Structures are given as structure tokens and as C-alpha cells.
Tab-separated table of C-alpha atoms in Angstrom:
chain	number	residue	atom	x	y	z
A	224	UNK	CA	1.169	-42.754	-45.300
A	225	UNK	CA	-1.238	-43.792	-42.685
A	226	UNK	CA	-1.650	-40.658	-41.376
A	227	UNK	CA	-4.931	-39.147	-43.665
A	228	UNK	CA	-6.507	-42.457	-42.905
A	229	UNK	CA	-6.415	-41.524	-39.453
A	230	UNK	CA	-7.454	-38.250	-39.526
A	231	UNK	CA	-10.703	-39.542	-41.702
A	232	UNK	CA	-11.602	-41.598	-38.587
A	233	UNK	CA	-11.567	-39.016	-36.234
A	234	UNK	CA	-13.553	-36.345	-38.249
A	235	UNK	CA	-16.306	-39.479	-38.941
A	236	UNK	CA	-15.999	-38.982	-35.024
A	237	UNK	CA	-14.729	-42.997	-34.319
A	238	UNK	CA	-12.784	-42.626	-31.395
A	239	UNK	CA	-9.815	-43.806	-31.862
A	240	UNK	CA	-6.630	-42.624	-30.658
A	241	UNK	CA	-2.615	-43.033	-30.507
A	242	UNK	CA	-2.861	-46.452	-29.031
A	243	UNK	CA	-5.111	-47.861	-31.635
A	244	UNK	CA	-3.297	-46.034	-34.393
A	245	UNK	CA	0.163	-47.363	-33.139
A	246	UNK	CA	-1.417	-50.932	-32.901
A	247	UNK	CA	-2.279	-51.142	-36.154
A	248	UNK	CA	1.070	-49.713	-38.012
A	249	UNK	CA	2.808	-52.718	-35.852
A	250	UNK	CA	0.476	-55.085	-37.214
A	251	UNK	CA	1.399	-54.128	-40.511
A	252	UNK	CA	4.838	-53.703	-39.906
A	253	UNK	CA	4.705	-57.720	-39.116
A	254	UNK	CA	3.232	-57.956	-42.162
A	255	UNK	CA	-0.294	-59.637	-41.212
A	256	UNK	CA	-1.540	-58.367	-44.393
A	257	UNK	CA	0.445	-57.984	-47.249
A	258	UNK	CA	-1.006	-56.158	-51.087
A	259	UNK	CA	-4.363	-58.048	-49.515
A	260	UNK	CA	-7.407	-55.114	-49.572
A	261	UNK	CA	-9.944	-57.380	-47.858
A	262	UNK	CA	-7.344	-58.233	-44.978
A	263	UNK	CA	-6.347	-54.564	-44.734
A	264	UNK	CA	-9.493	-53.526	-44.231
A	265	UNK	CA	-10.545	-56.436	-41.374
A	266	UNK	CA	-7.461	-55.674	-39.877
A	267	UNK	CA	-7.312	-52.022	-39.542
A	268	UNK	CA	-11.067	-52.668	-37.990
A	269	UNK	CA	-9.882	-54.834	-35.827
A	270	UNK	CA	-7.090	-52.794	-34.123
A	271	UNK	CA	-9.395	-49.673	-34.641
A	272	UNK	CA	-12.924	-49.774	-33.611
A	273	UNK	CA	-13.587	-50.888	-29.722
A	274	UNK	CA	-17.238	-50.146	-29.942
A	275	UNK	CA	-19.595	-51.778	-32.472
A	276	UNK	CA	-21.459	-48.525	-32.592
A	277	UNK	CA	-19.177	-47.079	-34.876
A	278	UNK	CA	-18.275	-49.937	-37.420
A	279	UNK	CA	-20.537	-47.946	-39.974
A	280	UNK	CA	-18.567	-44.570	-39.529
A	281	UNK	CA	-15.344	-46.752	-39.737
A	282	UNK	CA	-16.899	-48.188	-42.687
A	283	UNK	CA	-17.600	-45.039	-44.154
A	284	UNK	CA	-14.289	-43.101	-43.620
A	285	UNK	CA	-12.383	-46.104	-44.715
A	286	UNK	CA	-14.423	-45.579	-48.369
A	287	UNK	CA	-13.613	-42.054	-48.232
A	288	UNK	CA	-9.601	-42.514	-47.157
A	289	UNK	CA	-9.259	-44.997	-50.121
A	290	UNK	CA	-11.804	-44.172	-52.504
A	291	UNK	CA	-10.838	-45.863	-56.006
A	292	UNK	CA	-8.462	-48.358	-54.530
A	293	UNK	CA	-11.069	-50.786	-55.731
A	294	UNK	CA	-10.606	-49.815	-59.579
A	295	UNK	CA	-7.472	-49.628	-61.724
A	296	UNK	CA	-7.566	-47.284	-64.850
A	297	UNK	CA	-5.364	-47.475	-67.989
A	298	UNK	CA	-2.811	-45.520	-66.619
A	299	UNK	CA	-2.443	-47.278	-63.227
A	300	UNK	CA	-1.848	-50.303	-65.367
A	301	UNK	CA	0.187	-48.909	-67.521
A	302	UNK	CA	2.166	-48.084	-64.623
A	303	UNK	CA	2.258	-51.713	-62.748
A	304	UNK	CA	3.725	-53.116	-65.851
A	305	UNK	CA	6.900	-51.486	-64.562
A	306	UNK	CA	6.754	-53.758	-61.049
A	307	UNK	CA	9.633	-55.949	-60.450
A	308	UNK	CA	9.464	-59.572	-61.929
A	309	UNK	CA	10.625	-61.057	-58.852
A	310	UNK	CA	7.924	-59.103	-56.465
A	311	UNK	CA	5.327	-60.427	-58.760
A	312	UNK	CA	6.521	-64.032	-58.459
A	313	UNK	CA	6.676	-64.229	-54.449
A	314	UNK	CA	3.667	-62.410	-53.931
A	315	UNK	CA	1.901	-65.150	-55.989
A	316	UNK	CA	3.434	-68.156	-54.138
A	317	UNK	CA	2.092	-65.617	-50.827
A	318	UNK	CA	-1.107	-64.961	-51.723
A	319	UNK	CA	-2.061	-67.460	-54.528
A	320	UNK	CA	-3.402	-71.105	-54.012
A	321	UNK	CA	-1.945	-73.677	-56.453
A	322	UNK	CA	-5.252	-73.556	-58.364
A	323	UNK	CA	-5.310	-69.589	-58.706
A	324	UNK	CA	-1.266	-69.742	-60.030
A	325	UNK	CA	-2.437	-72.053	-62.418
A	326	UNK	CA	-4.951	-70.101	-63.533
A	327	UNK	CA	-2.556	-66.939	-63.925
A	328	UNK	CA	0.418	-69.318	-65.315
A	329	UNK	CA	-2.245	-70.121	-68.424
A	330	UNK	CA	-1.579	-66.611	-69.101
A	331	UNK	CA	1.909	-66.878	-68.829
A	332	UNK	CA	2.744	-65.296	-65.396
A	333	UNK	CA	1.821	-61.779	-63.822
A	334	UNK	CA	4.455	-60.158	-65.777
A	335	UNK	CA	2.329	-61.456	-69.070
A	336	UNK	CA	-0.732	-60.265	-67.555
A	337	UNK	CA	-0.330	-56.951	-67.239
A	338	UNK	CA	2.205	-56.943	-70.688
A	339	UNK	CA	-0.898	-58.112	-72.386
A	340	UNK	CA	-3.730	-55.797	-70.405
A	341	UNK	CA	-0.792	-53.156	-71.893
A	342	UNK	CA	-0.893	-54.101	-75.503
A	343	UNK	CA	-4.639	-54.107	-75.548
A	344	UNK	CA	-5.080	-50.835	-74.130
A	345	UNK	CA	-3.038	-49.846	-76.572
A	346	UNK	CA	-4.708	-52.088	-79.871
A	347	UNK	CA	-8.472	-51.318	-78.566
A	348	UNK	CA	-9.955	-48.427	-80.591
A	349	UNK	CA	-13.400	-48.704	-79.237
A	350	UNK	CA	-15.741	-50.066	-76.199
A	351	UNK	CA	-16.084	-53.963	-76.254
A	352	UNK	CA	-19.355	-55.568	-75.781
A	353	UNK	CA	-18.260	-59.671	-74.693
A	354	UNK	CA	-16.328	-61.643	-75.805
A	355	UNK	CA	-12.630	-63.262	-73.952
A	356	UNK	CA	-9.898	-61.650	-76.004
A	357	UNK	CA	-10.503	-57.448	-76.024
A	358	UNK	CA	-10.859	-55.505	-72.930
A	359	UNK	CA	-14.772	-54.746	-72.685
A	360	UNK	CA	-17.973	-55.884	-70.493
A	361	UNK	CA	-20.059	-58.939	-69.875
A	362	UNK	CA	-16.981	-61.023	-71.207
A	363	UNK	CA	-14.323	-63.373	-70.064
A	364	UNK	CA	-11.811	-61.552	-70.632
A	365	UNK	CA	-9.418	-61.416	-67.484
A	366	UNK	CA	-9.837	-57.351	-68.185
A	367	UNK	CA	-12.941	-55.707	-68.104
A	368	UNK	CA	-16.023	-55.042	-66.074
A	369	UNK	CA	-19.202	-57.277	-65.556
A	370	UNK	CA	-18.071	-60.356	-66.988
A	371	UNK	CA	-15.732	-63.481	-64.997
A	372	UNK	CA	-12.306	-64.321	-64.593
A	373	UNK	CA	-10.760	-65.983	-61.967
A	374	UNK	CA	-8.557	-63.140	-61.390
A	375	UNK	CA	-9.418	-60.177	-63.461
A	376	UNK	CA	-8.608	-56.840	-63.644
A	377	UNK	CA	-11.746	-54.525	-62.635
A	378	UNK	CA	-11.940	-51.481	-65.097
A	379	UNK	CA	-14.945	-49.163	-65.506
A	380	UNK	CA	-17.417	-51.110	-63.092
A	381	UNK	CA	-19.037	-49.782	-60.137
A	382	UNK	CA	-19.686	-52.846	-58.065
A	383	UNK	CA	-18.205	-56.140	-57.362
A	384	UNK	CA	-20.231	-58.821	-59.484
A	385	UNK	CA	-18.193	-62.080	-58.039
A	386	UNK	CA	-16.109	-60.499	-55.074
A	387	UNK	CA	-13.144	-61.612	-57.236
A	388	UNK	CA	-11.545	-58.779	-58.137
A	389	UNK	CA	-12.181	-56.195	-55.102
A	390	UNK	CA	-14.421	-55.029	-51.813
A	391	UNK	CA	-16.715	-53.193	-52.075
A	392	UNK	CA	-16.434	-51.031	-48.766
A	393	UNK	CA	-19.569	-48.523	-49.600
A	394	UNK	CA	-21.312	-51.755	-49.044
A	395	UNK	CA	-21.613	-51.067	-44.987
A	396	UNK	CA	-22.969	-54.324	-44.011
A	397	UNK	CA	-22.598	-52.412	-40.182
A	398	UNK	CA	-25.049	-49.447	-40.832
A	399	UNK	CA	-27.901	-50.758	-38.953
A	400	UNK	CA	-25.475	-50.933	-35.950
A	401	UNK	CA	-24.687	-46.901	-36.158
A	402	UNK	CA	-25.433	-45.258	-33.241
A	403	UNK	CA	-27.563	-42.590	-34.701
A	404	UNK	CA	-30.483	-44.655	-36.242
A	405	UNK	CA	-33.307	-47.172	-34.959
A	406	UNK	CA	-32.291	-50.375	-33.671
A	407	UNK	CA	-33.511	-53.865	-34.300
A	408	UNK	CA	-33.801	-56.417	-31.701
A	409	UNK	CA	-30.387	-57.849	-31.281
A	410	UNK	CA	-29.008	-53.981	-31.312
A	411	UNK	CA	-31.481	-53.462	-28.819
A	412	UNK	CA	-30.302	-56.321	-26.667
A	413	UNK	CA	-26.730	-55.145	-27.019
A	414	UNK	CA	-27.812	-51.615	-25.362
A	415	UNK	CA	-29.717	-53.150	-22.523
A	416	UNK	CA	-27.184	-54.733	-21.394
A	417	UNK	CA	-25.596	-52.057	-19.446
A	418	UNK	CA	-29.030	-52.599	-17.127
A	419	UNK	CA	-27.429	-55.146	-15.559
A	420	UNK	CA	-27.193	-56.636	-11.978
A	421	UNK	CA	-25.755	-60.307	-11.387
A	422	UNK	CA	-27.092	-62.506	-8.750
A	423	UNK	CA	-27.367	-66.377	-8.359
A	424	UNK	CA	-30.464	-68.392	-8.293
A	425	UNK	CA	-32.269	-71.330	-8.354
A	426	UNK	CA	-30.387	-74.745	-8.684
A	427	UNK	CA	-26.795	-75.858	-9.268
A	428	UNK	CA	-26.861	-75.199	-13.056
A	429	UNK	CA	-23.501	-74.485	-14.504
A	430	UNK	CA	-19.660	-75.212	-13.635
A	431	UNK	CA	-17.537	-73.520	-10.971
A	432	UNK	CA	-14.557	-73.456	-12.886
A	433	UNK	CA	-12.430	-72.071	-9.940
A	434	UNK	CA	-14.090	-74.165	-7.199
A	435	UNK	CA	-12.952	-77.024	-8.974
A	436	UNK	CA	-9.837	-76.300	-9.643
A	437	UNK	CA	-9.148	-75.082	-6.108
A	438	UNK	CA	-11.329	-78.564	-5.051
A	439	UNK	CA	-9.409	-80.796	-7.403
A	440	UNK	CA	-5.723	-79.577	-6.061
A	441	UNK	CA	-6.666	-79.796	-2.406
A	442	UNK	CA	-8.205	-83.000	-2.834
A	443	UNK	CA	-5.598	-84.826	-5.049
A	444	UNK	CA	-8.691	-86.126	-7.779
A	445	UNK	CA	-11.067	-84.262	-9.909
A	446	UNK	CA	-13.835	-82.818	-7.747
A	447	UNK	CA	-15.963	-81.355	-10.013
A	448	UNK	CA	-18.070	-78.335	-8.253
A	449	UNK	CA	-21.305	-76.632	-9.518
A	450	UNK	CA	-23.192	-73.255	-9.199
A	451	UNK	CA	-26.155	-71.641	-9.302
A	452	UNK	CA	-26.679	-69.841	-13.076
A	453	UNK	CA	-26.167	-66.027	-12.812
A	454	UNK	CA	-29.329	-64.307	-14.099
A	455	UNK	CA	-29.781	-59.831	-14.217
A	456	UNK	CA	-31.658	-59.637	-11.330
A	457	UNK	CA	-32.442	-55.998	-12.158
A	458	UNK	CA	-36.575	-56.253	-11.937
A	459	UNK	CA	-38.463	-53.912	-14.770
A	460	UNK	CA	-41.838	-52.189	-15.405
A	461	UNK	CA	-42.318	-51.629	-19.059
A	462	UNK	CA	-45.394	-49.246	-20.124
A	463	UNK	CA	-46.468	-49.323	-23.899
A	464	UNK	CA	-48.013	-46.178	-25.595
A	465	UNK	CA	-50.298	-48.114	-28.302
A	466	UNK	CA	-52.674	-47.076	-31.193
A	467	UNK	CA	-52.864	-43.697	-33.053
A	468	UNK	CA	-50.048	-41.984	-33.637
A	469	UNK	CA	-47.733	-45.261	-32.468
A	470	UNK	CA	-48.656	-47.194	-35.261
A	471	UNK	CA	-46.308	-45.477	-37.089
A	472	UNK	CA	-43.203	-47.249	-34.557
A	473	UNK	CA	-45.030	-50.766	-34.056
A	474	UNK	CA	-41.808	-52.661	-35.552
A	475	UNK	CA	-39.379	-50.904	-33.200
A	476	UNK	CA	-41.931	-50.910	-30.199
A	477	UNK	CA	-41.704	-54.609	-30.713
A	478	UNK	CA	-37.888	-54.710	-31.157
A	479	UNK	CA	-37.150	-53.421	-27.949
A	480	UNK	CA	-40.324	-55.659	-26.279
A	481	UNK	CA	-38.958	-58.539	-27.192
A	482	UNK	CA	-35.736	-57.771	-26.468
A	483	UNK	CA	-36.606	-56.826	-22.685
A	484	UNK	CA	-38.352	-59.648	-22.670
A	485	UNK	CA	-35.078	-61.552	-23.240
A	486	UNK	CA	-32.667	-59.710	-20.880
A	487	UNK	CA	-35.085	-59.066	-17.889
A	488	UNK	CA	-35.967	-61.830	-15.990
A	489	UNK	CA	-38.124	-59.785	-13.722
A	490	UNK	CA	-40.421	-58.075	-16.274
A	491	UNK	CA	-44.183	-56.174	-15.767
A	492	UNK	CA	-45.392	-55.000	-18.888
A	493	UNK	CA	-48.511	-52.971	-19.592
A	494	UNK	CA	-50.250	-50.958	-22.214
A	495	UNK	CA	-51.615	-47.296	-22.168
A	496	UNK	CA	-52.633	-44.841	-24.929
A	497	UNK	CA	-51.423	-41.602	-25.350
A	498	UNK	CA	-50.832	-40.936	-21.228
A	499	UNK	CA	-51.254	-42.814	-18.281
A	500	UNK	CA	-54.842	-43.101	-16.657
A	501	UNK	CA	-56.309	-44.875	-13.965
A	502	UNK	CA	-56.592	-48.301	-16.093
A	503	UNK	CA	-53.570	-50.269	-18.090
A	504	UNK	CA	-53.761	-53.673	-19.832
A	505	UNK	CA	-51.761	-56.461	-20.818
A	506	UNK	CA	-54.105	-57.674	-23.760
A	507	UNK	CA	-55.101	-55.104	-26.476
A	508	UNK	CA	-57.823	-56.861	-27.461
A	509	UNK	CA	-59.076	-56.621	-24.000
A	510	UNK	CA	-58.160	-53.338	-23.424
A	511	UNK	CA	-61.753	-52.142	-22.148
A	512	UNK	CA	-63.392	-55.046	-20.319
A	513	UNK	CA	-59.459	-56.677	-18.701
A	514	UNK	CA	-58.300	-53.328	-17.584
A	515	UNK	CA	-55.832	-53.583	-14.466
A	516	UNK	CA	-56.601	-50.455	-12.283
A	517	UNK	CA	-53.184	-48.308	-11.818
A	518	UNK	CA	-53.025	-47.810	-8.962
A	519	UNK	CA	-52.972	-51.323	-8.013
A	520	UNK	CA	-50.013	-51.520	-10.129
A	521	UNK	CA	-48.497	-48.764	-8.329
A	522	UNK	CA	-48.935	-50.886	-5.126
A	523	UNK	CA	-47.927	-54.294	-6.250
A	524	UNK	CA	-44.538	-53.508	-7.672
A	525	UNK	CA	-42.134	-51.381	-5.275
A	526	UNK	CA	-39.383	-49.197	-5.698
A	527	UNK	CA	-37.075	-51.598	-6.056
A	528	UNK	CA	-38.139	-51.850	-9.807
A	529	UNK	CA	-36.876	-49.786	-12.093
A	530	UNK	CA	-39.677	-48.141	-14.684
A	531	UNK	CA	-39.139	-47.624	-18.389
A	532	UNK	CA	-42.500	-45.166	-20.313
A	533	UNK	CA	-42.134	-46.208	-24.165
A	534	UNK	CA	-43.901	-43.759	-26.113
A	535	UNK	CA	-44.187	-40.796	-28.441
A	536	UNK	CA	-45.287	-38.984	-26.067
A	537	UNK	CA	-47.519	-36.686	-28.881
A	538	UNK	CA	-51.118	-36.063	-28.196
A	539	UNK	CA	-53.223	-32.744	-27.194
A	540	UNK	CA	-51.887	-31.044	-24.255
A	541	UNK	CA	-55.157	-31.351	-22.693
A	542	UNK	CA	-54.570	-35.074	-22.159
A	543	UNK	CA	-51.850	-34.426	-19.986
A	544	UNK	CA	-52.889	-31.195	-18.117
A	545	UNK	CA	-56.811	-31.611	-17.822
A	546	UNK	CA	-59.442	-34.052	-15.874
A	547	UNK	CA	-61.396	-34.849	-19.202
A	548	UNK	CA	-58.700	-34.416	-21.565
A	549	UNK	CA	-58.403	-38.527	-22.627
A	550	UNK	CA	-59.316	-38.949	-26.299
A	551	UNK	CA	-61.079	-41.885	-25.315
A	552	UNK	CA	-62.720	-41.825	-21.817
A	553	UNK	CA	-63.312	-39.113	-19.302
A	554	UNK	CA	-60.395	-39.959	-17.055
A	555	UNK	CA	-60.998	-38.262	-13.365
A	556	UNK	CA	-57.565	-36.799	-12.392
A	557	UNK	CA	-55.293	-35.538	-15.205
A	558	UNK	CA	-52.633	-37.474	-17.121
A	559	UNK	CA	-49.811	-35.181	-15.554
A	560	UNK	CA	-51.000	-36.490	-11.718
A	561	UNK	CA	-50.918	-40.064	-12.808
A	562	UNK	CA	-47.241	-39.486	-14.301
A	563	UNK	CA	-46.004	-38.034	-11.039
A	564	UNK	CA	-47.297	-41.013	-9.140
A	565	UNK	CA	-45.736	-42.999	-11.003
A	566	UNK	CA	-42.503	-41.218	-10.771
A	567	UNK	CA	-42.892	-41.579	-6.983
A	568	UNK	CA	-43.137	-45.127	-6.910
A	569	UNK	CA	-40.412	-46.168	-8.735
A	570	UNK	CA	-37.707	-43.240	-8.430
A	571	UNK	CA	-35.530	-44.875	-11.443
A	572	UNK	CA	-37.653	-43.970	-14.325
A	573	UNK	CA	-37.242	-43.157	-17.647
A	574	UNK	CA	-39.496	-42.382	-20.902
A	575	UNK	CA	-37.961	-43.963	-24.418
A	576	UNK	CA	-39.371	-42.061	-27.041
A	577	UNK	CA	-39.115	-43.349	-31.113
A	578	UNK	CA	-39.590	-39.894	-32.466
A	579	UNK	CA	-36.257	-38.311	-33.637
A	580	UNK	CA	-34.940	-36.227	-31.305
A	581	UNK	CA	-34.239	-33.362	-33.515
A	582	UNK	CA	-38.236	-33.293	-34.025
A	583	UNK	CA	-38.830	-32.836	-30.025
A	584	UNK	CA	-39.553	-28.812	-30.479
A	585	UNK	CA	-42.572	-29.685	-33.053
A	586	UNK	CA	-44.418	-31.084	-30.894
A	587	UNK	CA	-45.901	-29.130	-27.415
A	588	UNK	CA	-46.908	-32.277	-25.413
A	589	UNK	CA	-43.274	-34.194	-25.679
A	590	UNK	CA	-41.614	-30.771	-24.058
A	591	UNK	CA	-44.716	-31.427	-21.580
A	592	UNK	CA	-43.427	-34.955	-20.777
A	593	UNK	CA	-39.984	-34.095	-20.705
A	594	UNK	CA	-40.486	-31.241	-18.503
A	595	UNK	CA	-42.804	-34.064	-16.241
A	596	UNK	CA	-39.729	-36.594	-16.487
A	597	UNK	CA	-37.220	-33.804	-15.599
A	598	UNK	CA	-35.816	-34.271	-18.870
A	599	UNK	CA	-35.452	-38.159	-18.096
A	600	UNK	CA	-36.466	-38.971	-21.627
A	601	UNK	CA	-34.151	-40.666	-24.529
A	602	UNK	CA	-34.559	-41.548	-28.366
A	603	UNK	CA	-34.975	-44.658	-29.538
A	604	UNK	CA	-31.640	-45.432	-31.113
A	605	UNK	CA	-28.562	-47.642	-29.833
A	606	UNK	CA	-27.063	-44.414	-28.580
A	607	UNK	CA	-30.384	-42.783	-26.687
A	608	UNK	CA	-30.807	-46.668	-25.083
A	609	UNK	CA	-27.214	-46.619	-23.789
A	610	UNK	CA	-27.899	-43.149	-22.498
A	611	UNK	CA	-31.101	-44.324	-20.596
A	612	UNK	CA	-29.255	-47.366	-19.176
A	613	UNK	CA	-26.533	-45.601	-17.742
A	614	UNK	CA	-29.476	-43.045	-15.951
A	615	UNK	CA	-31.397	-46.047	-14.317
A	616	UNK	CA	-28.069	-47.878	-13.461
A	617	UNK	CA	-27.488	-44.383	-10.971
């Protein structure tokens, strides 16, 4: 019964396969969760999605795969009157706290609930409007929509008012994390992390956990033994594209900043607009009397650092091709030469770009830098990070 619920994640393209499908029919062949939506739904995530990425697609092909098991209509209760007396009663003592059995007892039992939610189905001539007898809205009335019981039947309502009666699974609370869309700072952190190279340093800051357990069973007493922390010692140049047309991506500029800035212990950062020139800054309000020359940056930082461009790389050609083509200064050598320097310096490079990538072919000057980068360039989504990580990890 399974099996269209499986097929829904692979066309969402989740990746699941045989292994995470068989997983999760044994789970609920143990019977982990039991006539319990919210439980189905954690668990089938659970044994399902490996990669955070795709929680949102899992979200939204689990929506599609059981769209209106949230809601009952007439019928379908019509129907349920028909369950067994005896099912009803043990999947209460299951599922029910004393409290919530008390509440349904009141009513006489589930067999009385849904006898009742029967007889007024059949008795009610016309919509409702409050009230706690008649099936209707803004009641409470265990039947109805936008009213409270403590366990009511949800009819006619689109969204869960008290997360009593269902999920809501169109919610998405995961969409942000999608792989396709702009990332916030802890998404950001999450991608960066592929950029990674362990080493130890500095003083004896955390436990050796194996050292002193091997310690403690050759000595005969607890010899506790310590280590340095291990810190990424991958080391990072970070250029900025600021002003004009970036002031559009300022928020996500600052995502991934400050997320670098938290993974990289070994971080440069600079500022440039448009292209890179012959002067970069660290302070934007001192961007014309604080300017560090480039190419002293070039000769500071080897090629043991690894060099990340951040920009939308869209301005007139001529700032890239031509001596005299900055927007605002008459730069001496061309934007292009400076680029290639760069590129020489620090051979893992790589230019992060926040425009959509499906808008690349609008613009002349991105080809331009892409063509420049040798196609070293990535959008600035969880997916496009990833991408870029893996290419500087070569």
C-alpha cells in the first residue's frame, strides 16, 4: 500500500531507494507507529531522508501521497461507525492518556462518538454557526471546524487551529533547507563544511577519550589524558563584490560572511566593486583613503589558501576587458588581468554568484567571468555551495 508513497518520493527526486523503503515497512511492521499521523510521518522521515537537503521535497510528496488524510467527510464517518468495538477500545488505552479517555468516556466511548457524529449528520439540515451540540464552526462541538475540543473530529477546515485534531504537512517547516533556494546562515554553515581539513593546535584543550582508556588499563588507575582541540585548518581568502547592483543580495552576502567567519579559522576578507582592481578594502567606509593595494595581497597570502570571488558578477563588459573601463576610477590594467592574477596565486579558486543560475545567459559580463574562471563559478544556494566545496576540496 506503500508502494505510491514511494514512487511520489522519487519523482520529487529524494533519493531514496530499496534499503530505505525496506527500513521503513519493518519499522511499521513492529508497529512503532500505530493509527498515529504525526508519528507516521516523523517516522517515515526518519528511515527516508539521509540528506537534510531534501526534507522539503519529502515534505512535499508526503502532502501529495496522502492528501486529505488530514480531513474526514460525512461519508468517511459514516463509514468508521462500522469499526470494531473492541479495536476502538485498545487503541484508546494505546494511544490515549488517562485524561484524554476521560474526556472521550464523557461522551460515552468511541463507539458513541462516532454513533452520535452519525445521527447529526443525519438531523443537521443546514450549516451551524457555534454553539457545542450541532456539527458547525467556531463551536465546541467535538465535530466541526474552527472551534475546540479535546479530541474533535476536523470537517470542512483547511488548517489546524490547535494541532488537536491533525498535521498539517503543507506546512513545510524544512523549505528554507531545499536545495534549490538561498540559504541563511546556519544552511550556509552546513554547506561549508565539506571545506574541511582537521589539524591540532594550540594547548591541551579537550579529552583523549582513547588515550585514556588505553592509559587507564595499562596503568591500573584512571589516567586521564588530554589533547590539543581540532580546528579546519583549511586557510581562506574571501573577496566581496559591494554596492550597486549587490545591494539587491546584502542579506545573503552577509549569511555566508558570517558563516565563513565561523567555520574558517584562517580567514582574509576584502571588498571590491564590480571587478577586481589594483586596490581592495576591509572597511567600506574607508574604501578610498584605507585601500590595501592588490597586489600586496597577492604576495602576502600564498597558494596554500584557497580563494572564494562572491559576486554578481554583472557590470559593463568594459570593466572587465578595458584599461579605463571601472565605473568609478580609471583603473590602469583591465579587470580581466587582475582576475587571472589572482587565479595564479591561489590555483583553488572559485566565484559564488547570488544571481539565479537560470538568469546567467541575460547577462554578457557573468558568461565573461565564467569563461575567466573556466566555468569555476556556482549559485548561491545550499546545492551550488556544496558544489563549490567539493571543487576547492580537489
Amino acid at each position: 500500500m506503500f508502494v505510491p508513497f514511494f514512487e511520489k518520493l522519487r519523482a520529487a527526486q529524494v533519493p531514496v531507494g530499496l534499503r530505505e523503503y525496506l527500513t521503513f515497512l519493518e519499522a511499521m511492521k513492529a508497529g512503532l507507529v500505530t493509527y498515529d499521523l504525526e508519528g507516521f510521518y516523523f517516522l517515515a522521515r526518519t528511515a527516508m531522508v539521509k540528506d537534510e537537503r531534501h526534507l522539503d521535497r519529502f515534505d512535499r510528496a508526503f502532502a501529495a501521497a496522502f492528501k486529505g488524510m488530514e480531513t474526514i467527510n460525512s461519508e468517511q464517518v459514516m463509514q468508521a461507525v462500522d469499526l470494531p468495538e473492541d479495536w476502538l477500545r485498545k487503541m484508546a488505552e494505546k494511544h490515549l492518556t488517562p485524561e484524554e479517555r476521560a474526556e472521550i468516556d464523557s461522551l460515552g466511548g468511541f463507539d458513541k462518538l462516532m454513533e452520535t457524529l452519525a445521527q447529526r449528520l443525519k438531523d443537521q439540515d443546514g450549516r451551524h454557526q457555534g454553539g457545542s451540540k450541532w456539527i458547525g464552526t467556531a463551536g465546541t462541538s467535538p465535530f466541526g471546524a474552527y472551534g475546540y475540543n479535546p479530541e474533535g473530529v476536523r470537517i470542512g477546515q483547511d488548517e489546524s487551529r490547535h494541532r488537536r485534531a491533525v498535521k498539517v504537512w503543507d506546512k513545510r517547516e524544512f523549505r528554507n533547507l531545499d536545495d534549490s533556494v538561498e540559504l541563511g546562515t546556519r544552511n550556509i554553515k552546513v554547506a561549508l563544511k565539506r571545506l574541511r581539513k582537521w589539524a591540532r593546535d594550540g594547548a591541551h584543550q579537550e579529552l583523549d577519550l582513547d588515550g585514556t582508556i588505553r592509559a587507564t588499563a595499562e596503568h591500573g588507575y584512571l589516567d586521564v589524558k588530554t589533547r590539543p582541540e581540532r580546528r579546519n585548518a583549511v586557510k581562506l581568502v574571501l573577496f566581496l563584490d559591494v554596492g550597486g547592483s549587490m545591494d539587491a543580495h546584502i542579506r545573503v552576502v552577509e549569511e555566508l560572511f558570517s558563516a565563513a567567519r565561523a567555520e574558517f579559522k584562517h580567514l582574509e576578507h576584502f571588498y571590491f566593486h564590480n571587478c577586481l582592481y589594483e586596490g581592495v578594502w576591509r572597511d567600506n567606509a574607508r574604501r578610498w583613503d584605507a585601500q590595501t593595494a592588490t597586489t600586496d595581497v597577492l604576495n602576502t597570502y600564498g597558494p596554500d589558501y584557497k580563494c572564494v570571488f562572491v559576486g554578481d558578477a554583472s557590470m559593463s563588459p568594459y570593466e572587465i576587458a578595458y584599461p579605463g573601463g571601472a565605473s568609478e576610477h580609471w583603473n590602469a590594467e583591465a579587470g580581466q588581468t587582475w582576475l587571472e592574477r589572482a587565479r595564479t596565486q591561489w590555483p583553488h579558486h572559485l566565484w559564488i554568484n547570488p544571481v539565479p543560475e537560470t538568469q546567467w545567459h541575460y547577462t554578457q559580463s557573468i558568461g565573461m567571468i565564467g569563461e575567466i574562471f573556466e566555468n569555476r563559478m556556482v549559485p548561491m544556494t545550499l546545492e551550488g555551495i556544496d558544489r563549490g566545496m567539493k571543487e576547492l576540496s580537489r
